[in-house]
Short mmCIF file of C-alpha atoms in Angstrom, two decimals:
data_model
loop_
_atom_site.label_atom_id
_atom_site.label_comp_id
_atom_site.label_asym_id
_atom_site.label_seq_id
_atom_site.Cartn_x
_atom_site.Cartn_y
_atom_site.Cartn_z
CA UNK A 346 -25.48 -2.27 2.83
CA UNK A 347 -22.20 -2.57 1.04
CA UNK A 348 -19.07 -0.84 2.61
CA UNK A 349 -15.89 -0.19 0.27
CA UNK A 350 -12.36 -1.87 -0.03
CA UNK A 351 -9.55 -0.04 -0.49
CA UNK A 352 -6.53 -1.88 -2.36
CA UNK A 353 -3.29 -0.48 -2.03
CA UNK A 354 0.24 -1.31 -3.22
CA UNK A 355 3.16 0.33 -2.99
CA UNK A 356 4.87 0.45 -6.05
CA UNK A 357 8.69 0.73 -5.24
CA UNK A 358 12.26 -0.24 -5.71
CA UNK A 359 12.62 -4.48 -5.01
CA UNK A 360 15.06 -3.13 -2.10
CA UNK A 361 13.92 -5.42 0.97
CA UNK A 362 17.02 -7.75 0.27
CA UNK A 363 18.89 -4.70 1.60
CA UNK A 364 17.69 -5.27 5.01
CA UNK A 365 18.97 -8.84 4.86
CA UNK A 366 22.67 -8.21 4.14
CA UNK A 367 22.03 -9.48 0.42
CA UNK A 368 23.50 -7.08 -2.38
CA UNK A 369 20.81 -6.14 -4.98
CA UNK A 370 21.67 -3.32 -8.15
CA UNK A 371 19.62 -0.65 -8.80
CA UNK A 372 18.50 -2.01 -12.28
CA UNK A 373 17.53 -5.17 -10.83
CA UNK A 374 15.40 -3.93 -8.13
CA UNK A 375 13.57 -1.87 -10.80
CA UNK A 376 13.45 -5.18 -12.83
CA UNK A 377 11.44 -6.96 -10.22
CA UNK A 378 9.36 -4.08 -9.37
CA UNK A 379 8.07 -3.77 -12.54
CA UNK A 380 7.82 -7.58 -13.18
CA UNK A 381 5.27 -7.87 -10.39
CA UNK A 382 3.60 -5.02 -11.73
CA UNK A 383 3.19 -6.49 -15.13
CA UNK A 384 1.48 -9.80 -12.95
CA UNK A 385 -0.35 -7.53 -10.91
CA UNK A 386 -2.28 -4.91 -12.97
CA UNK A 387 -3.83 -7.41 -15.49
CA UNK A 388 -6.07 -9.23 -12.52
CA UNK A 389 -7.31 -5.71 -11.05
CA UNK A 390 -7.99 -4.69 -15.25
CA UNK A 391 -10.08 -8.13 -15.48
CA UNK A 392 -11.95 -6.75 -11.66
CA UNK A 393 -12.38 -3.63 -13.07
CA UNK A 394 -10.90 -2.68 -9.40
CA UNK A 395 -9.80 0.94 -9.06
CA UNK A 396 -6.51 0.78 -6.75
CA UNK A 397 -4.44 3.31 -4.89
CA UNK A 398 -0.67 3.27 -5.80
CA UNK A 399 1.53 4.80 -3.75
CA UNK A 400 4.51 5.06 -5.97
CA UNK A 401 8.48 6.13 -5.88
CA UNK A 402 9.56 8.94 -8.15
CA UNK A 403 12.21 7.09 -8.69
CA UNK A 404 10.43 4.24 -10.22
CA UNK A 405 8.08 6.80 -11.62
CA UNK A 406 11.17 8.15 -13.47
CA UNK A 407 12.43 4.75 -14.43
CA UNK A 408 8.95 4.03 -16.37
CA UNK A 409 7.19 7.30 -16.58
CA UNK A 410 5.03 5.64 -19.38
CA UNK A 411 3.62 2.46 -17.65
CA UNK A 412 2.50 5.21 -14.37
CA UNK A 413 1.03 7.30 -16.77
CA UNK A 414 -0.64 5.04 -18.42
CA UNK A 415 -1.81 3.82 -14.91
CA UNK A 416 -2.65 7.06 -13.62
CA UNK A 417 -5.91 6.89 -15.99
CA UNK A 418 -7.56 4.54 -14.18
CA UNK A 419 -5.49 4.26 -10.28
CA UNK A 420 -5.02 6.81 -8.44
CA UNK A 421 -1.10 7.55 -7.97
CA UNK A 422 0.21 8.97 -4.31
CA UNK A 423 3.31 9.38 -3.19
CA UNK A 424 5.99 7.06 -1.49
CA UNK A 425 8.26 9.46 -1.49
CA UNK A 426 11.05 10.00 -3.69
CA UNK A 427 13.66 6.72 -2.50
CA UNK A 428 12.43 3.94 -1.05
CA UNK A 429 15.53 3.38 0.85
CA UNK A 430 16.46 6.71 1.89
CA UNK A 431 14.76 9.77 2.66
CA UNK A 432 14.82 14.01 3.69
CA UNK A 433 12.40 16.25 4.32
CA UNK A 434 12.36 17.38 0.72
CA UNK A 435 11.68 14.32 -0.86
CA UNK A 436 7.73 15.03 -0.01
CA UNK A 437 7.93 17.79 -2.26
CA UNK A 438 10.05 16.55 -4.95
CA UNK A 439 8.38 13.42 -4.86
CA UNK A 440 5.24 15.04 -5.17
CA UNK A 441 6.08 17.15 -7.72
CA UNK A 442 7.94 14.83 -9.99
CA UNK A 443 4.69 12.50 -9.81
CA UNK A 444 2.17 15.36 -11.10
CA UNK A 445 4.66 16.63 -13.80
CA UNK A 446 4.76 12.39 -15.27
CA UNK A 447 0.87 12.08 -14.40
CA UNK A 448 -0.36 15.94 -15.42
CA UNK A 449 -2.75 15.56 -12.21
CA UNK A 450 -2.37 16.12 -8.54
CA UNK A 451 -1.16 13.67 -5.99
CA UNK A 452 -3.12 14.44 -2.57
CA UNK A 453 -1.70 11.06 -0.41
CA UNK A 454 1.45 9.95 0.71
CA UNK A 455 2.45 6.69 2.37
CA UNK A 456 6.16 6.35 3.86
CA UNK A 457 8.34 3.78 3.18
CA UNK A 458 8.19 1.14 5.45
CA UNK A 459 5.82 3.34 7.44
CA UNK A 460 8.46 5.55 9.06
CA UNK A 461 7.83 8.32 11.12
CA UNK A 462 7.46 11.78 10.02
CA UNK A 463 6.72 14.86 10.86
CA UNK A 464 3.22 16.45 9.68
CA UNK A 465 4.34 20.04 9.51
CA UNK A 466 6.15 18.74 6.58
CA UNK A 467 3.59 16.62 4.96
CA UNK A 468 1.00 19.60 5.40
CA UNK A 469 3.70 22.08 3.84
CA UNK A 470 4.52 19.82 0.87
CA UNK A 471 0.73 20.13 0.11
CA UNK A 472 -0.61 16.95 0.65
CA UNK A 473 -4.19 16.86 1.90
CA UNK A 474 -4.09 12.52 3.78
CA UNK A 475 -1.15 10.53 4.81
CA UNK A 476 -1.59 6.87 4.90
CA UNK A 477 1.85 5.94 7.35
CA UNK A 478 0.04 4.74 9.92
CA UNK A 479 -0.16 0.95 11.06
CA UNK A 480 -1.97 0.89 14.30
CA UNK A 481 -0.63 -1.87 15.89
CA UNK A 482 2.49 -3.63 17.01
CA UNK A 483 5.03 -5.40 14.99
CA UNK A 484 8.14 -5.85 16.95
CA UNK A 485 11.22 -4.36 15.28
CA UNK A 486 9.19 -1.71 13.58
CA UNK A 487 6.15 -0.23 15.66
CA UNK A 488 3.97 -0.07 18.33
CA UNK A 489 1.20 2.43 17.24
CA UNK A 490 -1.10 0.56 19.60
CA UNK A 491 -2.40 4.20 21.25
CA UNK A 492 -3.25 5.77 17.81
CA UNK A 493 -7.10 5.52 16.17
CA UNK A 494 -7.86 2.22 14.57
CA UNK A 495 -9.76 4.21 11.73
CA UNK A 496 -9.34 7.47 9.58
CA UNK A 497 -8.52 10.77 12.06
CA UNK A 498 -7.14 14.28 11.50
CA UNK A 499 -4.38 15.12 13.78
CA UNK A 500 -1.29 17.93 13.68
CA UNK A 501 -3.25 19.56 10.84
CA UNK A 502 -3.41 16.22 8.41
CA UNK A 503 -5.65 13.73 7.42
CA UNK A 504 -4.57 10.53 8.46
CA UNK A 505 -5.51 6.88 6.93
CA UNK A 506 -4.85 4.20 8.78
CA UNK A 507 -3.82 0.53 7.12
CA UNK A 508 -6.70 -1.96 8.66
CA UNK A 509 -6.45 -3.78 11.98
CA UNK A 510 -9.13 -6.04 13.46
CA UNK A 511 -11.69 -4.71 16.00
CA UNK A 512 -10.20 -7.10 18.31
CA UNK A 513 -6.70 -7.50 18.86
CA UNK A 514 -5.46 -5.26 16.15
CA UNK A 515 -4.36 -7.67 14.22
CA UNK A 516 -2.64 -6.16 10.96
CA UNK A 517 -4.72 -6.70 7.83
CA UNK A 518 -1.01 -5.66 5.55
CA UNK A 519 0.85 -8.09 3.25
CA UNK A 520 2.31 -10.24 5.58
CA UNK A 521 -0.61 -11.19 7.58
CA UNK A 522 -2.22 -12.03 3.71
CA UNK A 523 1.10 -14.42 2.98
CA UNK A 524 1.05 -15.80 6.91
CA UNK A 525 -2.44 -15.89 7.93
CA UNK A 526 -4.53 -18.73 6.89
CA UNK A 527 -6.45 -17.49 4.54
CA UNK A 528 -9.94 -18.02 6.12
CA UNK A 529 -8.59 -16.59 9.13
CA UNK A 530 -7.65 -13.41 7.23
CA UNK A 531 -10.98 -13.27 5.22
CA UNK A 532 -12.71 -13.48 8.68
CA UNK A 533 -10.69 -10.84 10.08
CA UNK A 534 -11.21 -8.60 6.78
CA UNK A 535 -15.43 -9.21 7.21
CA UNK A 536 -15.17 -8.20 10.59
CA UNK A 537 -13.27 -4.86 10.11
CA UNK A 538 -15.78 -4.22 7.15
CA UNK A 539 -18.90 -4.72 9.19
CA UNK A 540 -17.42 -2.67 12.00
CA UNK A 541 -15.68 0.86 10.60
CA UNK A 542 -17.72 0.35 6.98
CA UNK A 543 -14.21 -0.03 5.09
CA UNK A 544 -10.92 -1.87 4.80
CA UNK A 545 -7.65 -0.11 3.71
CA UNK A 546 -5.22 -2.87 2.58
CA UNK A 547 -1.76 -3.09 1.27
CA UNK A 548 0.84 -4.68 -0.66
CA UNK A 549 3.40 -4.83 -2.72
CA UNK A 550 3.64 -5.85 -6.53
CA UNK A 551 7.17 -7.55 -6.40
CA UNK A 552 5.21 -10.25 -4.28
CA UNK A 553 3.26 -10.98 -7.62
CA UNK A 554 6.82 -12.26 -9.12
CA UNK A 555 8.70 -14.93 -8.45
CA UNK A 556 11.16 -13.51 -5.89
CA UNK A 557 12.44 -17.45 -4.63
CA UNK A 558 15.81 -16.91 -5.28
CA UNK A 559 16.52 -14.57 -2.84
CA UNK A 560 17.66 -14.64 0.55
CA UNK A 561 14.79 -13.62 2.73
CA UNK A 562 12.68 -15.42 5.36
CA UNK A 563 10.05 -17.46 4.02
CA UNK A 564 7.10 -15.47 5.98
CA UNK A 565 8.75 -12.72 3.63
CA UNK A 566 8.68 -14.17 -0.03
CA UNK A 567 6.03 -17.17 0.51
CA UNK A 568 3.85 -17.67 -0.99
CA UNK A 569 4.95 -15.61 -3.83
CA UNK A 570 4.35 -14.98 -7.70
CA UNK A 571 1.14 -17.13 -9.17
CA UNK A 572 -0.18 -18.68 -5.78
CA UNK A 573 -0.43 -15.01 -4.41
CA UNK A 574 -1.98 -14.01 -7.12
CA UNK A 575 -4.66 -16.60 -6.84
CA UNK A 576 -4.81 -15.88 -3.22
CA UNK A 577 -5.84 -11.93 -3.92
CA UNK A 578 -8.26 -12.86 -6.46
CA UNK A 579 -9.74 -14.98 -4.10
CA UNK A 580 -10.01 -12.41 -1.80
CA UNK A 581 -11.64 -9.77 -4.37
CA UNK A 582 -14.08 -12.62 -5.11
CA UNK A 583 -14.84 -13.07 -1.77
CA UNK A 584 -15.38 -9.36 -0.52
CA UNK A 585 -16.95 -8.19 -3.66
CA UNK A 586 -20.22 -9.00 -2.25
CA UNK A 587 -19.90 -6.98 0.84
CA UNK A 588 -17.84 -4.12 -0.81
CA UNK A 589 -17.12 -1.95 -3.85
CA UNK A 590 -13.63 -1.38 -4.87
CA UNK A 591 -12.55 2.53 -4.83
CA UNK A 592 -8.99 4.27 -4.40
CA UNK A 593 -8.40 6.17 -1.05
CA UNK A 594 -8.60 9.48 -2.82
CA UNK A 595 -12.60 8.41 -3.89
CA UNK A 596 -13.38 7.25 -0.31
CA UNK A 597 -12.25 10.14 1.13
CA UNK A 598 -14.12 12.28 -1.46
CA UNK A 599 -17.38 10.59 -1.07
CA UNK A 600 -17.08 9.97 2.62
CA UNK A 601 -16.83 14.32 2.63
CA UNK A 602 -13.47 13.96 4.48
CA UNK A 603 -12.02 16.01 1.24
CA UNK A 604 -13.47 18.49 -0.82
CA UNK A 605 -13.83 18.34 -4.81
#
């Protein structure tokens, strides 16, 4: 029996040079967003692969027409409004800035970077999952080793989990999918599939561009651009016979964890 892949990406602001000390412009970090984007959406078109995109309103803003246009066939959710700063009311606006570009409603939210926040105010914005939650433990950012592996409700919300291996908990994100070797991460990616019936993966489309001119470590930006690409259609080739592709708003729907 088949189980179902969620593909995720979060569709953001090229900011992470930020976090090295390396100046990057506004325009420029919309540039490469949207140039991975453009590399991106053409090899889910040729799967036919519906994908949840959990997308800034401020790149929403910047090309209302291209997330529209998206919107048709992807579900859009909400990474708030900035992708490198953030309040309370951002989960409203965000939300609300999203539905008025896409004329539906956005149930999901993912935080940047998966930050911490508070679920009183992800239940009072109106969103009905949140998809923050990494269970496992990446030094500098997390150690969510005590939470649920797979979907839970908890303080009154939904809550998604990205993937981690039965064993170990190792992440199943973007930079295990650049790091790993990539029959390592496939095996990893079976395993979860077998075990909890789904995988919830993410990424990011600026990975899809060529991003080697920038200062960041090289578990960071490589592989990068056409090799990554290659890499994720390899991986859609090689769980498409153990899986059907859906968003996370269709899994959740089918699964009866949401209502129609």
């Amino acid at each position: 029996m088949k189980g179902y892949t969620m593909l995720t990406f979060d569709v953001e602001e090229f900011d992470i040079p930020l976090e090295y000390k390396q100046h990057i412009g506004m325009d420029e970090q919309m540039s490469v967003g949207m140039d991975g984007l453009k590399q991106l959406i053409p090899l889910l078109t040729t799967y036919n692969i519906h994908s949840t995109l959990f997308t800034t309103a401020n790149f929403a803003q910047t090309f209302p027409n291209v997330i529209k246009d998206l919107s048709e066939k992807h579900e859009i959710a909400s990474h708030t409004f900035y992708h490198s700063s953030f309040n309370n009311v951002d989960l409203l606006n965000s939300k609300e800035a999203l539905e008025k570009i896409i004329q539906k409603k956005v149930t999901g939210l993912r935080m940047p970077r998966m930050r911490k926040v508070e679920m009183s105010e992800v239940v009072k914005a109106g969103y009905l999952y949140d998809s923050s939650i990494n269970p496992t433990f990446l030094p500098g950012r997390y150690n969510n080793f005590h939470l649920p592996r797979t979907i839970y409700h908890a303080e009154g919300m939904l809550r998604v989990p990205a993937s981690v291996s039965p064993n170990f908990r190792f992440p199943l994100f973007w930079l295990g999918f650049k790091n790993y070797p990539y029959s390592f991460f496939k095996k990893l990616c079976l395993q979860t599939l077998k075990k909890d019936g789904y995988l919830s993966l993410y990424f990011h489309p600026w990975e899809f561009t060529d991003i080697s001119k920038y200062k960041l470590p090289g578990y960071v930006k490589k592989p990068d651009s056409h090799l990554l690409l290659l890499r994720l259609e390899k991986l859609i080739n090689d769980l498409s016979p153990h899986s059907e592709f859906v968003t996370i708003q269709d899994y959740l729907l089918l699964k009866k964890y949401l209502n129609n």
